[in-house]
Amino acid sequence: MELLETLSEALADQLHVLYQNEWWSAGRTREETARVLEGSDLTLGLVQEGTLVGFARVLTDGVFKALIFDVMVAPEQRGSDLGRRLIDEIISHPKLSGVKHFELYCRPRMVPFYEKWGFTSNLGEIRLMRREA
């Protein structure tokens, strides 16, 4: 299994296919996928025999916050600890070594998975806010 921080065009095409399998990203266009890759501070792809089987990305200021997005594992590879590897790689990545807070969004069923790394939903009075464009 190879870990890549830069995806080739062919792997970016495969990422776009992975996005179509997820509830939060099924409607993304190929152009939006390219823009996401360009705008992310860190991207990690897990590649097995030329096929992208896992992906995650991070936006960060490198000091206070690193926001983890799009942790995905190909449906046929789920249950094989690839999600765990992606989070381990992010948490231990040298580019993120000085970051104080790692944050992410997840559905309630995924909370136990992320709690293994110390993520918590107990944030006191902090609330997520969103503005639709």
PDB file of C-alpha atoms in Angstrom:
ATOM      1  CA  MET A   1       0.000   0.000   0.000  1.00  0.00           C
ATOM      2  CA  GLU A   2       1.470   3.322  -1.076  1.00  0.00           C
ATOM      3  CA  LEU A   3       0.753   6.638   0.667  1.00  0.00           C
ATOM      4  CA  LEU A   4       0.753   9.657  -1.665  1.00  0.00           C
ATOM      5  CA  GLU A   5       0.442  13.351  -0.865  1.00  0.00           C
ATOM      6  CA  THR A   6      -0.077  14.339  -4.516  1.00  0.00           C
ATOM      7  CA  LEU A   7      -2.566  12.606  -6.776  1.00  0.00           C
ATOM      8  CA  SER A   8      -1.973  12.162 -10.496  1.00  0.00           C
ATOM      9  CA  GLU A   9      -4.788  13.071 -12.896  1.00  0.00           C
ATOM     10  CA  ALA A  10      -5.784   9.401 -13.082  1.00  0.00           C
ATOM     11  CA  LEU A  11      -5.942   9.150  -9.284  1.00  0.00           C
ATOM     12  CA  ALA A  12      -7.868  12.443  -9.111  1.00  0.00           C
ATOM     13  CA  ASP A  13     -10.397  10.851 -11.479  1.00  0.00           C
ATOM     14  CA  GLN A  14     -10.626   7.903  -9.089  1.00  0.00           C
ATOM     15  CA  LEU A  15     -11.077  10.319  -6.176  1.00  0.00           C
ATOM     16  CA  HIS A  16     -14.001  11.861  -8.004  1.00  0.00           C
ATOM     17  CA  VAL A  17     -15.562   8.386  -8.234  1.00  0.00           C
ATOM     18  CA  LEU A  18     -15.011   7.879  -4.481  1.00  0.00           C
ATOM     19  CA  TYR A  19     -16.769  11.192  -3.837  1.00  0.00           C
ATOM     20  CA  GLN A  20     -19.803   9.911  -5.753  1.00  0.00           C
ATOM     21  CA  ASN A  21     -20.152   7.055  -3.218  1.00  0.00           C
ATOM     22  CA  GLU A  22     -20.497   9.338  -0.180  1.00  0.00           C
ATOM     23  CA  TRP A  23     -23.622  11.068   1.139  1.00  0.00           C
ATOM     24  CA  TRP A  24     -21.866  14.423   1.582  1.00  0.00           C
ATOM     25  CA  SER A  25     -20.161  14.608  -1.795  1.00  0.00           C
ATOM     26  CA  ALA A  26     -22.219  12.650  -4.323  1.00  0.00           C
ATOM     27  CA  GLY A  27     -23.036  15.711  -6.408  1.00  0.00           C
ATOM     28  CA  ARG A  28     -19.525  17.120  -6.758  1.00  0.00           C
ATOM     29  CA  THR A  29     -18.279  17.751 -10.265  1.00  0.00           C
ATOM     30  CA  ARG A  30     -14.872  16.696 -11.552  1.00  0.00           C
ATOM     31  CA  GLU A  31     -13.881  20.384 -11.669  1.00  0.00           C
ATOM     32  CA  GLU A  32     -14.839  20.779  -7.999  1.00  0.00           C
ATOM     33  CA  THR A  33     -12.746  17.737  -7.145  1.00  0.00           C
ATOM     34  CA  ALA A  34      -9.742  19.368  -8.838  1.00  0.00           C
ATOM     35  CA  ARG A  35     -10.335  22.613  -6.940  1.00  0.00           C
ATOM     36  CA  VAL A  36     -10.589  20.729  -3.623  1.00  0.00           C
ATOM     37  CA  LEU A  37      -7.211  19.122  -4.269  1.00  0.00           C
ATOM     38  CA  GLU A  38      -5.640  22.471  -5.156  1.00  0.00           C
ATOM     39  CA  GLY A  39      -7.097  24.246  -2.129  1.00  0.00           C
ATOM     40  CA  SER A  40      -6.203  21.695   0.529  1.00  0.00           C
ATOM     41  CA  ASP A  41      -3.092  22.100   2.678  1.00  0.00           C
ATOM     42  CA  LEU A  42      -2.530  18.349   2.948  1.00  0.00           C
ATOM     43  CA  THR A  43      -3.978  15.491   0.924  1.00  0.00           C
ATOM     44  CA  LEU A  44      -3.321  11.829   1.582  1.00  0.00           C
ATOM     45  CA  GLY A  45      -4.197   9.029  -0.807  1.00  0.00           C
ATOM     46  CA  LEU A  46      -3.785   5.332  -0.176  1.00  0.00           C
ATOM     47  CA  VAL A  47      -3.062   3.509  -3.424  1.00  0.00           C
ATOM     48  CA  GLN A  48      -3.052  -0.237  -3.923  1.00  0.00           C
ATOM     49  CA  GLU A  49      -1.911  -1.591  -7.290  1.00  0.00           C
ATOM     50  CA  GLY A  50      -2.683   1.712  -9.028  1.00  0.00           C
ATOM     51  CA  THR A  51      -6.131   2.103  -7.454  1.00  0.00           C
ATOM     52  CA  LEU A  52      -7.052   4.819  -4.960  1.00  0.00           C
ATOM     53  CA  VAL A  53      -8.582   2.958  -2.011  1.00  0.00           C
ATOM     54  CA  GLY A  54      -8.464   5.673   0.663  1.00  0.00           C
ATOM     55  CA  PHE A  55      -8.313   9.434   0.894  1.00  0.00           C
ATOM     56  CA  ALA A  56      -8.375  12.282   3.423  1.00  0.00           C
ATOM     57  CA  ARG A  57      -7.522  15.964   3.335  1.00  0.00           C
ATOM     58  CA  VAL A  58      -6.699  18.735   5.809  1.00  0.00           C
ATOM     59  CA  LEU A  59      -7.041  22.514   5.955  1.00  0.00           C
ATOM     60  CA  THR A  60      -4.742  24.121   8.512  1.00  0.00           C
ATOM     61  CA  ASP A  61      -3.010  27.249   9.745  1.00  0.00           C
ATOM     62  CA  GLY A  62      -0.198  24.990  10.967  1.00  0.00           C
ATOM     63  CA  VAL A  63      -0.421  26.318  14.524  1.00  0.00           C
ATOM     64  CA  PHE A  64      -3.843  26.296  16.135  1.00  0.00           C
ATOM     65  CA  LYS A  65      -6.231  24.362  13.903  1.00  0.00           C
ATOM     66  CA  ALA A  66      -6.228  21.467  11.471  1.00  0.00           C
ATOM     67  CA  LEU A  67      -9.637  20.602  10.069  1.00  0.00           C
ATOM     68  CA  ILE A  68      -9.862  17.077   8.678  1.00  0.00           C
ATOM     69  CA  PHE A  69     -12.195  16.515   5.726  1.00  0.00           C
ATOM     70  CA  ASP A  70     -13.302  13.734   3.401  1.00  0.00           C
ATOM     71  CA  VAL A  71     -11.964  10.668   5.192  1.00  0.00           C
ATOM     72  CA  MET A  72     -13.002   7.980   2.713  1.00  0.00           C
ATOM     73  CA  VAL A  73     -12.266   4.337   2.090  1.00  0.00           C
ATOM     74  CA  ALA A  74     -13.428   2.535  -1.045  1.00  0.00           C
ATOM     75  CA  PRO A  75     -16.528   0.461  -0.244  1.00  0.00           C
ATOM     76  CA  GLU A  76     -14.803  -2.842  -1.013  1.00  0.00           C
ATOM     77  CA  GLN A  77     -11.910  -1.943   1.356  1.00  0.00           C
ATOM     78  CA  ARG A  78     -13.960  -0.889   4.398  1.00  0.00           C
ATOM     79  CA  GLY A  79     -13.151  -2.803   7.548  1.00  0.00           C
ATOM     80  CA  SER A  80      -9.486  -3.206   6.585  1.00  0.00           C
ATOM     81  CA  ASP A  81      -8.128  -0.449   8.893  1.00  0.00           C
ATOM     82  CA  LEU A  82      -7.461   2.007   6.056  1.00  0.00           C
ATOM     83  CA  GLY A  83      -9.496   4.703   7.807  1.00  0.00           C
ATOM     84  CA  ARG A  84      -7.390   4.152  10.896  1.00  0.00           C
ATOM     85  CA  ARG A  85      -4.225   4.468   8.821  1.00  0.00           C
ATOM     86  CA  LEU A  86      -5.400   7.739   7.278  1.00  0.00           C
ATOM     87  CA  ILE A  87      -6.125   9.299  10.682  1.00  0.00           C
ATOM     88  CA  ASP A  88      -2.836   7.994  12.114  1.00  0.00           C
ATOM     89  CA  GLU A  89      -0.955   9.506   9.148  1.00  0.00           C
ATOM     90  CA  ILE A  90      -2.683  12.869   9.624  1.00  0.00           C
ATOM     91  CA  ILE A  91      -2.135  13.046  13.391  1.00  0.00           C
ATOM     92  CA  SER A  92       1.547  12.136  13.045  1.00  0.00           C
ATOM     93  CA  HIS A  93       2.307  14.126   9.877  1.00  0.00           C
ATOM     94  CA  PRO A  94       5.363  16.415  10.256  1.00  0.00           C
ATOM     95  CA  LYS A  95       3.515  19.308   8.588  1.00  0.00           C
ATOM     96  CA  LEU A  96       0.961  19.154  11.418  1.00  0.00           C
ATOM     97  CA  SER A  97       3.308  18.483  14.343  1.00  0.00           C
ATOM     98  CA  GLY A  98       2.758  21.907  15.932  1.00  0.00           C
ATOM     99  CA  VAL A  99      -1.024  22.015  15.576  1.00  0.00           C
ATOM    100  CA  LYS A 100      -2.913  22.340  18.871  1.00  0.00           C
ATOM    101  CA  HIS A 101      -6.417  21.229  17.774  1.00  0.00           C
ATOM    102  CA  PHE A 102      -7.484  18.678  15.193  1.00  0.00           C
ATOM    103  CA  GLU A 103     -11.159  18.970  14.297  1.00  0.00           C
ATOM    104  CA  LEU A 104     -13.590  17.183  12.012  1.00  0.00           C
ATOM    105  CA  TYR A 105     -17.245  16.686  11.200  1.00  0.00           C
ATOM    106  CA  CYS A 106     -18.818  13.248  11.455  1.00  0.00           C
ATOM    107  CA  ARG A 107     -22.144  11.505  11.795  1.00  0.00           C
ATOM    108  CA  PRO A 108     -23.068  10.136  15.229  1.00  0.00           C
ATOM    109  CA  ARG A 109     -22.305   6.536  14.205  1.00  0.00           C
ATOM    110  CA  MET A 110     -18.677   7.523  13.506  1.00  0.00           C
ATOM    111  CA  VAL A 111     -18.081   9.130  16.919  1.00  0.00           C
ATOM    112  CA  PRO A 112     -16.709   5.911  18.509  1.00  0.00           C
ATOM    113  CA  PHE A 113     -14.226   5.536  15.646  1.00  0.00           C
ATOM    114  CA  TYR A 114     -12.784   9.040  16.127  1.00  0.00           C
ATOM    115  CA  GLU A 115     -12.834   8.882  19.926  1.00  0.00           C
ATOM    116  CA  LYS A 116      -9.921   6.405  19.676  1.00  0.00           C
ATOM    117  CA  TRP A 117      -7.678   9.397  18.872  1.00  0.00           C
ATOM    118  CA  GLY A 118      -9.115  11.613  21.599  1.00  0.00           C
ATOM    119  CA  PHE A 119     -11.711  13.435  19.488  1.00  0.00           C
ATOM    120  CA  THR A 120     -14.707  14.550  21.531  1.00  0.00           C
ATOM    121  CA  SER A 121     -18.039  16.184  20.858  1.00  0.00           C
ATOM    122  CA  ASN A 122     -17.978  17.765  24.318  1.00  0.00           C
ATOM    123  CA  LEU A 123     -16.994  21.298  23.332  1.00  0.00           C
ATOM    124  CA  GLY A 124     -18.884  23.223  25.972  1.00  0.00           C
ATOM    125  CA  GLU A 125     -20.636  26.220  24.506  1.00  0.00           C
ATOM    126  CA  ILE A 126     -19.028  26.000  21.061  1.00  0.00           C
ATOM    127  CA  ARG A 127     -21.566  25.447  18.279  1.00  0.00           C
ATOM    128  CA  LEU A 128     -21.135  24.739  14.604  1.00  0.00           C
ATOM    129  CA  MET A 129     -22.540  27.520  12.451  1.00  0.00           C
ATOM    130  CA  ARG A 130     -22.995  27.559   8.700  1.00  0.00           C
ATOM    131  CA  ARG A 131     -23.937  30.087   6.066  1.00  0.00           C
ATOM    132  CA  GLU A 132     -25.168  28.780   2.722  1.00  0.00           C
ATOM    133  CA  ALA A 133     -23.806  30.631  -0.308  1.00  0.00           C
TER     134      ALA A 133
END
